[in-house]
Amino acid sequence: TGVQTCALPILNDRHEKSNAWHASHPDWQLPEFPGGMDYRHAGVRDTVLQFVDEFLERYDVDGLELDWQRWCHVFRPAEAESNAPLLTDFVRQVRRRLDAAATRRGRAGLLLGVRVPQSLTECRGLGYDVAAWIQTGALDFVCPSDFFYTDFSTRVEEFVALARGTGVRIYPALHPMIGWGNDHQNLKLANYRAAAKSAFEFGADGLQLYNFHYHWRAD
């Protein structure tokens, strides 16, 4: 049987302000990104952690994936890098919750992964200190990913070098579409093979399929 992890898009989803706490806490919002919440505020981080607690209490999953690409900005741009330690502590707290849930359920452990932008430069600019997340032992896997498309130039090698010797796995994301203006057309098998070949040649441990439901539509 496969491993069942659940991605958490609630981290900062901005689909028409889909979460109730957007409206209830305007002081926590990101003015540059309507509907986005500013993780500088402890109340934002605590709200998401409460959701993690409830989820782990209700469902016997094998782990969680923190989807930091849904949506990318969790700090004001000018404050993102300086606020990175807040996010590092948040990731550690999620790790502790997973460890506690594993103990309660008599499991050896539960997985924690992250989906992040496709280069470490982009990650740093958003306040995602992936190096710290890996070095503290919080993570089991990292999925470098474009927001919505397959990026054949994903810097897989940067993440592989960062994870070397840690046991953290690198799974670059593949998306059904290739770029803006081509949203009506899904990738073909040859495109997927080319992207996969590139990723593996740069040291990827596997692949993540993201938004694969677009293949359910008619071409």
Coordinates of N, CA, C and O in Angstrom, one line a residue, residues 13-163:
D13 N -4.1 30.0 1.6 CA -4.9 30.0 0.4 C -5.6 31.3 0.2 O -6.2 31.9 1.2
R14 N -5.6 31.8 -1.0 CA -6.3 33.1 -1.3 C -7.4 32.9 -2.4 O -7.7 33.9 -3.1
H15 N -8.0 31.8 -2.4 CA -9.1 31.6 -3.4 C -10.3 32.3 -2.8 O -11.1 31.8 -2.1
E16 N -10.5 33.6 -3.2 CA -11.6 34.4 -2.8 C -11.8 34.4 -1.3 O -12.9 34.2 -0.8
K17 N -10.7 34.5 -0.6 CA -10.8 34.6 0.9 C -11.6 33.4 1.4 O -12.5 33.6 2.2
S18 N -11.1 32.2 1.1 CA -12.0 31.1 1.4 C -12.0 30.6 2.8 O -12.8 29.8 3.2
N19 N -11.2 31.2 3.7 CA -11.2 30.8 5.1 C -11.9 31.9 6.0 O -11.6 33.1 5.8
A20 N -12.7 31.5 6.9 CA -13.5 32.4 7.7 C -12.6 33.4 8.5 O -13.0 34.6 8.7
W21 N -11.4 33.0 8.9 CA -10.6 33.9 9.7 C -10.1 35.1 8.9 O -9.6 36.1 9.5
H22 N -10.1 35.1 7.6 CA -9.7 36.3 6.8 C -10.6 37.5 7.2 O -10.0 38.5 7.6
A23 N -11.9 37.3 7.2 CA -12.8 38.4 7.5 C -12.7 38.8 9.0 O -12.9 40.0 9.3
S24 N -12.5 37.8 9.8 CA -12.6 38.1 11.3 C -11.4 38.8 11.8 O -11.4 39.3 12.9
H25 N -10.3 38.8 11.1 CA -9.0 39.4 11.6 C -8.4 40.2 10.5 O -7.3 39.8 9.9
P26 N -9.0 41.3 10.1 CA -8.4 42.2 9.0 C -7.0 42.7 9.4 O -6.1 42.9 8.5
D27 N -6.7 42.8 10.7 CA -5.4 43.2 11.2 C -4.3 42.2 10.9 O -3.1 42.5 11.0
W28 N -4.7 40.9 10.6 CA -3.7 39.9 10.4 C -3.4 39.7 8.9 O -2.5 39.0 8.5
Q29 N -4.1 40.4 8.0 CA -4.0 40.2 6.6 C -2.8 40.9 6.0 O -2.2 41.9 6.6
L30 N -2.4 40.4 4.8 CA -1.3 41.1 4.1 C -1.8 42.1 3.1 O -2.6 41.7 2.2
P31 N -1.6 43.4 3.3 CA -2.2 44.4 2.4 C -1.8 44.3 1.0 O -2.5 44.6 0.1
E32 N -0.6 43.7 0.7 CA -0.1 43.6 -0.7 C -0.8 42.4 -1.4 O -0.8 42.4 -2.6
F33 N -1.3 41.5 -0.6 CA -1.9 40.3 -1.2 C -3.3 40.0 -0.6 O -3.4 39.3 0.4
P34 N -4.3 40.6 -1.1 CA -5.7 40.5 -0.5 C -6.1 39.0 -0.2 O -6.0 38.2 -1.1
G35 N -6.5 38.8 1.0 CA -6.9 37.5 1.4 C -5.8 36.7 2.0 O -6.0 35.6 2.6
G36 N -4.5 37.2 1.8 CA -3.4 36.5 2.4 C -3.2 36.9 3.9 O -3.5 38.0 4.3
M37 N -2.7 36.0 4.7 CA -2.5 36.2 6.1 C -1.0 36.4 6.4 O -0.2 35.7 5.9
D38 N -0.7 37.3 7.3 CA 0.7 37.6 7.7 C 1.2 36.7 8.9 O 0.7 36.9 10.0
Y39 N 2.1 35.8 8.6 CA 2.6 34.9 9.6 C 3.5 35.6 10.6 O 3.9 34.9 11.6
R40 N 3.7 36.9 10.5 CA 4.3 37.6 11.6 C 3.5 37.6 12.8 O 4.1 37.7 14.0
H41 N 2.2 37.5 12.7 CA 1.3 37.5 13.8 C 1.2 36.1 14.4 O 0.9 35.1 13.7
A42 N 1.4 36.0 15.7 CA 1.3 34.7 16.4 C -0.1 34.1 16.2 O -0.3 32.9 16.2
G43 N -1.1 35.0 16.2 CA -2.5 34.5 16.0 C -2.7 33.7 14.7 O -3.5 32.7 14.7
V44 N -2.0 34.1 13.7 CA -2.1 33.4 12.4 C -1.4 32.0 12.5 O -2.0 31.0 12.2
R45 N -0.2 32.0 13.1 CA 0.5 30.7 13.2 C -0.3 29.8 14.1 O -0.4 28.6 13.9
D46 N -0.8 30.3 15.2 CA -1.6 29.5 16.2 C -2.8 28.9 15.6 O -3.2 27.8 15.9
T47 N -3.5 29.7 14.7 CA -4.7 29.2 14.1 C -4.5 28.0 13.2 O -5.2 27.0 13.2
V48 N -3.4 28.1 12.4 CA -3.0 27.0 11.6 C -2.6 25.7 12.4 O -2.9 24.6 12.1
L49 N -1.9 26.0 13.5 CA -1.5 24.9 14.4 C -2.7 24.2 15.0 O -2.7 23.0 15.2
Q50 N -3.7 25.0 15.3 CA -4.9 24.4 15.9 C -5.6 23.5 14.8 O -6.1 22.4 15.2
F51 N -5.5 23.9 13.6 CA -6.1 23.1 12.5 C -5.3 21.8 12.4 O -5.8 20.7 12.3
V52 N -3.9 21.9 12.5 CA -3.1 20.7 12.5 C -3.4 19.7 13.6 O -3.6 18.5 13.4
D53 N -3.6 20.3 14.8 CA -4.0 19.5 16.0 C -5.3 18.7 15.7 O -5.4 17.5 16.0
E54 N -6.3 19.4 15.2 CA -7.6 18.8 15.0 C -7.5 17.7 13.9 O -8.1 16.7 14.0
F55 N -6.7 18.0 12.8 CA -6.6 17.1 11.7 C -5.9 15.8 12.2 O -6.4 14.7 11.9
L56 N -4.9 15.9 13.0 CA -4.1 14.8 13.5 C -4.9 14.0 14.5 O -4.8 12.8 14.7
E57 N -5.8 14.6 15.2 CA -6.7 14.0 16.1 C -7.8 13.1 15.4 O -8.1 12.0 15.8
R58 N -8.2 13.6 14.3 CA -9.4 13.0 13.6 C -9.0 12.0 12.6 O -9.7 11.0 12.3
Y59 N -7.8 12.1 12.0 CA -7.4 11.2 10.9 C -6.1 10.5 11.1 O -5.1 11.1 11.5
D60 N -6.1 9.2 10.8 CA -4.9 8.4 11.0 C -4.1 8.4 9.7 O -4.0 7.4 8.9
V61 N -3.4 9.5 9.4 CA -2.6 9.7 8.1 C -1.2 9.2 8.4 O -0.8 9.0 9.6
D62 N -0.4 9.1 7.3 CA 1.0 8.8 7.5 C 1.9 10.1 7.6 O 3.1 9.9 7.8
G63 N 1.3 11.2 7.4 CA 2.1 12.5 7.5 C 1.3 13.6 6.9 O 0.2 13.5 6.4
L64 N 2.0 14.8 6.8 CA 1.5 16.0 6.3 C 2.5 16.6 5.3 O 3.7 16.5 5.5
E65 N 2.0 17.3 4.4 CA 2.8 18.2 3.5 C 2.4 19.6 3.7 O 1.2 19.9 3.5
L66 N 3.3 20.5 4.1 CA 3.0 21.9 4.2 C 3.2 22.5 2.8 O 4.3 22.7 2.3
D67 N 2.1 23.0 2.2 CA 2.1 23.5 0.8 C 2.3 25.0 0.9 O 1.4 25.8 0.9
W68 N 3.6 25.4 0.9 CA 3.9 26.8 1.0 C 3.8 27.5 -0.4 O 4.0 28.7 -0.5
Q69 N 3.4 26.8 -1.4 CA 3.1 27.4 -2.7 C 1.6 27.7 -2.9 O 1.2 28.2 -3.9
R70 N 0.8 27.4 -1.9 CA -0.6 27.7 -1.9 C -1.0 28.7 -0.8 O -1.6 28.3 0.2
W71 N -0.7 30.0 -0.8 CA 0.0 30.7 -1.9 C 1.3 31.2 -1.3 O 1.5 31.1 -0.1
C72 N 2.2 31.6 -2.1 CA 3.6 31.8 -1.8 C 3.8 32.8 -0.6 O 4.6 32.5 0.3
H73 N 3.2 33.9 -0.6 CA 3.5 35.0 0.3 C 2.9 34.8 1.7 O 1.6 34.7 1.8
V74 N 3.7 34.7 2.7 CA 3.2 34.6 4.1 C 3.7 35.7 4.9 O 3.3 35.8 6.1
F75 N 4.5 36.6 4.4 CA 5.0 37.8 5.0 C 4.9 39.0 4.0 O 4.9 38.7 2.8
R76 N 5.0 40.2 4.5 CA 5.1 41.3 3.6 C 6.5 41.2 3.0 O 7.5 40.8 3.6
P77 N 6.6 41.5 1.7 CA 7.9 41.3 1.0 C 9.1 41.9 1.7 O 10.2 41.2 1.7
A78 N 9.0 43.1 2.2 CA 10.2 43.8 2.8 C 10.6 43.1 4.1 O 11.7 43.4 4.6
E79 N 9.7 42.3 4.7 CA 9.9 41.7 6.0 C 10.2 40.2 6.0 O 10.5 39.6 7.0
A80 N 10.1 39.6 4.8 CA 10.1 38.2 4.7 C 11.4 37.5 5.2 O 11.3 36.6 6.1
E81 N 12.5 38.0 4.7 CA 13.8 37.3 5.1 C 14.0 37.5 6.6 O 14.5 36.6 7.3
S82 N 13.7 38.7 7.2 CA 14.0 38.9 8.6 C 13.0 38.1 9.5 O 13.3 37.8 10.6
N83 N 11.8 37.7 8.9 CA 10.9 37.0 9.7 C 11.0 35.4 9.5 O 10.2 34.7 10.1
A84 N 12.0 35.0 8.8 CA 12.2 33.6 8.5 C 12.3 32.7 9.8 O 11.7 31.6 9.8
P85 N 12.9 33.2 10.9 CA 12.9 32.4 12.1 C 11.6 32.0 12.6 O 11.4 31.0 13.3
L86 N 10.6 32.9 12.4 CA 9.2 32.6 12.9 C 8.7 31.4 12.2 O 8.0 30.6 12.8
L87 N 9.0 31.3 10.9 CA 8.5 30.2 10.1 C 9.2 28.9 10.4 O 8.6 27.8 10.5
T88 N 10.5 29.1 10.7 CA 11.3 27.9 11.1 C 10.8 27.3 12.4 O 10.6 26.1 12.5
D89 N 10.4 28.2 13.4 CA 9.8 27.7 14.6 C 8.5 27.0 14.4 O 8.1 26.0 15.0
F90 N 7.7 27.6 13.4 CA 6.4 27.0 13.1 C 6.6 25.6 12.6 O 5.8 24.7 13.0
V91 N 7.5 25.4 11.7 CA 7.7 24.1 11.1 C 8.2 23.1 12.2 O 7.7 22.0 12.2
R92 N 9.0 23.6 13.1 CA 9.4 22.7 14.2 C 8.2 22.3 15.1 O 8.1 21.2 15.5
Q93 N 7.3 23.3 15.3 CA 6.1 22.9 16.1 C 5.2 21.9 15.4 O 4.6 21.0 16.0
V94 N 5.1 22.0 14.1 CA 4.3 21.0 13.3 C 5.0 19.6 13.5 O 4.4 18.6 13.7
R95 N 6.4 19.6 13.4 CA 7.1 18.4 13.6 C 6.8 17.8 15.0 O 6.6 16.5 15.1
R96 N 6.8 18.6 16.0 CA 6.5 18.1 17.3 C 5.1 17.5 17.4 O 4.9 16.5 18.1
R97 N 4.2 18.1 16.8 CA 2.8 17.6 16.8 C 2.7 16.3 16.1 O 2.0 15.4 16.5
L98 N 3.4 16.1 15.0 CA 3.4 14.8 14.3 C 4.1 13.7 15.1 O 3.6 12.6 15.2
D99 N 5.1 14.1 15.8 CA 5.8 13.1 16.7 C 4.8 12.7 17.8 O 4.8 11.5 18.2
A100 N 4.1 13.6 18.4 CA 3.2 13.3 19.5 C 2.1 12.4 19.0 O 1.6 11.5 19.6
A101 N 1.6 12.7 17.7 CA 0.5 11.9 17.2 C 1.0 10.5 16.9 O 0.2 9.6 17.1
A102 N 2.2 10.4 16.4 CA 2.7 9.1 16.2 C 2.8 8.3 17.5 O 2.5 7.1 17.5
T103 N 3.2 8.9 18.6 CA 3.3 8.2 19.8 C 1.9 7.8 20.3 O 1.7 6.6 20.8
R104 N 0.9 8.7 20.2 CA -0.4 8.3 20.6 C -1.0 7.1 19.8 O -1.7 6.3 20.4
R105 N -0.6 7.0 18.6 CA -1.2 6.0 17.7 C -0.3 4.7 17.6 O -0.6 3.8 16.9
G106 N 0.8 4.8 18.4 CA 1.7 3.6 18.4 C 2.5 3.5 17.0 O 2.8 2.3 16.7
R107 N 2.7 4.6 16.4 CA 3.4 4.5 15.1 C 4.8 4.8 15.2 O 5.2 5.6 16.2
A108 N 5.7 4.3 14.3 CA 7.1 4.6 14.4 C 7.4 6.1 14.1 O 8.4 6.6 14.6
G109 N 6.6 6.7 13.4 CA 6.8 8.1 13.0 C 5.8 8.6 11.9 O 5.3 7.7 11.2
L110 N 5.6 9.9 11.8 CA 4.8 10.4 10.7 C 5.6 11.4 9.9 O 6.5 12.1 10.4
L111 N 5.4 11.4 8.6 CA 6.2 12.1 7.7 C 5.8 13.6 7.7 O 4.6 14.0 7.9
L112 N 6.8 14.5 7.5 CA 6.5 15.9 7.2 C 7.3 16.4 6.0 O 8.6 16.2 5.9
G113 N 6.6 16.9 5.1 CA 7.2 17.4 3.9 C 6.8 18.8 3.6 O 5.8 19.3 4.2
V114 N 7.4 19.5 2.7 CA 7.1 20.9 2.3 C 7.1 21.0 0.7 O 7.9 20.4 0.1
R115 N 6.2 21.8 0.2 CA 6.3 22.2 -1.2 C 6.7 23.6 -1.2 O 6.0 24.5 -0.6
V116 N 7.8 23.9 -1.9 CA 8.4 25.3 -1.9 C 8.7 25.7 -3.3 O 8.7 24.9 -4.2
P117 N 9.1 27.0 -3.5 CA 9.5 27.4 -4.8 C 10.7 26.7 -5.3 O 11.4 26.0 -4.6
Q118 N 10.9 26.8 -6.7 CA 11.8 25.9 -7.3 C 13.3 26.3 -7.3 O 14.2 25.7 -7.9
S119 N 13.6 27.4 -6.5 CA 15.0 27.7 -6.3 C 15.2 28.2 -4.8 O 14.2 28.8 -4.3
L120 N 16.4 28.0 -4.3 CA 16.6 28.5 -2.9 C 16.6 30.0 -2.8 O 16.2 30.6 -1.8
T121 N 17.0 30.7 -3.9 CA 16.9 32.2 -3.9 C 15.5 32.6 -3.7 O 15.2 33.5 -2.9
E122 N 14.5 32.0 -4.4 CA 13.1 32.4 -4.2 C 12.6 32.0 -2.8 O 11.9 32.8 -2.2
C123 N 13.1 30.9 -2.3 CA 12.6 30.5 -1.0 C 13.1 31.5 0.1 O 12.3 31.9 0.9
R124 N 14.4 31.9 0.0 CA 14.9 32.9 0.9 C 14.1 34.2 0.9 O 13.8 34.8 1.9
G125 N 13.8 34.6 -0.4 CA 13.1 35.9 -0.5 C 11.7 35.9 0.0 O 11.1 36.9 0.3
L126 N 11.1 34.7 0.2 CA 9.8 34.5 0.8 C 9.8 34.2 2.3 O 8.7 34.2 3.0
G127 N 11.0 34.1 2.9 CA 11.1 33.8 4.3 C 11.1 32.3 4.6 O 10.9 31.9 5.7
Y128 N 11.4 31.5 3.6 CA 11.4 30.0 3.7 C 12.9 29.6 3.9 O 13.6 29.4 2.9
D129 N 13.3 29.4 5.1 CA 14.7 29.0 5.3 C 14.8 27.4 5.3 O 14.8 26.8 6.3
V130 N 14.8 26.9 4.1 CA 14.7 25.5 3.9 C 15.9 24.8 4.5 O 15.8 23.7 5.0
A131 N 17.1 25.5 4.5 CA 18.3 24.9 5.1 C 18.1 24.7 6.6 O 18.4 23.6 7.1
A132 N 17.5 25.6 7.2 CA 17.2 25.5 8.7 C 16.2 24.4 8.9 O 16.3 23.6 9.9
W133 N 15.2 24.3 8.1 CA 14.2 23.3 8.3 C 14.8 21.9 8.2 O 14.4 21.0 8.9
I134 N 15.7 21.7 7.2 CA 16.4 20.4 7.1 C 17.3 20.2 8.2 O 17.4 19.1 8.8
Q135 N 18.1 21.2 8.5 CA 19.2 21.0 9.5 C 18.7 20.7 10.9 O 19.3 20.0 11.7
T136 N 17.5 21.2 11.2 CA 16.9 20.9 12.5 C 16.2 19.5 12.6 O 15.7 19.1 13.7
G137 N 16.2 18.8 11.5 CA 15.6 17.5 11.5 C 14.1 17.4 11.4 O 13.5 16.4 11.7
A138 N 13.5 18.6 11.0 CA 12.0 18.7 11.0 C 11.4 17.9 9.8 O 10.3 17.5 9.9
L139 N 12.2 17.8 8.7 CA 11.6 17.4 7.4 C 12.0 16.0 7.1 O 13.0 15.5 7.4
D140 N 11.1 15.4 6.3 CA 11.4 14.1 5.6 C 11.5 14.2 4.1 O 12.2 13.4 3.5
F141 N 10.8 15.2 3.5 CA 11.0 15.4 2.1 C 10.7 16.9 1.7 O 10.0 17.6 2.5
V142 N 11.2 17.3 0.6 CA 11.0 18.6 0.1 C 10.6 18.5 -1.4 O 11.2 17.7 -2.2
C143 N 9.6 19.3 -1.8 CA 9.1 19.3 -3.2 C 9.3 20.6 -3.8 O 8.5 21.5 -3.7
P144 N 10.5 20.9 -4.5 CA 10.6 22.1 -5.2 C 9.6 22.2 -6.4 O 9.5 21.2 -7.1
S145 N 8.9 23.3 -6.5 CA 7.8 23.4 -7.4 C 7.5 24.8 -7.9 O 7.6 25.7 -7.1
D146 N 7.2 24.9 -9.2 CA 6.6 26.1 -9.6 C 5.2 26.2 -9.0 O 4.6 25.2 -8.5
F147 N 4.6 27.4 -9.1 CA 3.2 27.6 -8.5 C 2.2 26.8 -9.3 O 1.3 26.2 -8.7
F148 N 2.3 26.7 -10.6 CA 1.2 26.1 -11.4 C 1.7 25.3 -12.6 O 0.9 24.6 -13.2
Y149 N 2.9 25.4 -13.0 CA 3.4 24.8 -14.2 C 4.6 23.9 -14.0 O 5.3 24.0 -12.9
T150 N 4.9 23.0 -14.9 CA 6.1 22.2 -14.9 C 7.3 23.1 -15.3 O 7.3 23.7 -16.4
D151 N 8.3 23.3 -14.4 CA 9.4 24.1 -14.7 C 10.6 23.2 -15.0 O 11.2 22.6 -14.1
F152 N 11.0 23.1 -16.3 CA 12.1 22.3 -16.7 C 13.5 22.8 -16.2 O 14.5 22.1 -16.3
S153 N 13.5 24.0 -15.6 CA 14.7 24.6 -15.1 C 14.8 24.6 -13.6 O 15.6 25.3 -13.0
T154 N 13.9 23.8 -12.9 CA 13.9 23.8 -11.5 C 15.3 23.4 -11.0 O 16.0 22.5 -11.5
R155 N 15.8 24.1 -10.0 CA 17.1 24.0 -9.5 C 17.2 22.8 -8.5 O 17.5 22.9 -7.3
V156 N 16.9 21.6 -9.0 CA 16.9 20.4 -8.2 C 18.2 20.2 -7.5 O 18.2 19.8 -6.3
E157 N 19.3 20.5 -8.2 CA 20.6 20.2 -7.6 C 20.9 21.0 -6.4 O 21.6 20.6 -5.5
E158 N 20.3 22.2 -6.2 CA 20.5 23.0 -5.0 C 19.9 22.3 -3.8 O 20.5 22.3 -2.7
F159 N 18.7 21.8 -4.0 CA 18.0 21.1 -2.9 C 18.7 19.8 -2.6 O 18.8 19.4 -1.4
V160 N 19.1 19.1 -3.6 CA 19.8 17.8 -3.4 C 21.1 18.0 -2.6 O 21.4 17.3 -1.6
A161 N 21.9 19.1 -2.9 CA 23.1 19.4 -2.1 C 22.8 19.7 -0.7 O 23.5 19.4 0.2
L162 N 21.7 20.5 -0.5 CA 21.3 20.9 0.8 C 20.9 19.7 1.7 O 21.1 19.7 2.9
A163 N 20.3 18.7 1.1 CA 19.8 17.5 1.8 C 20.8 16.4 2.0 O 20.6 15.4 2.7

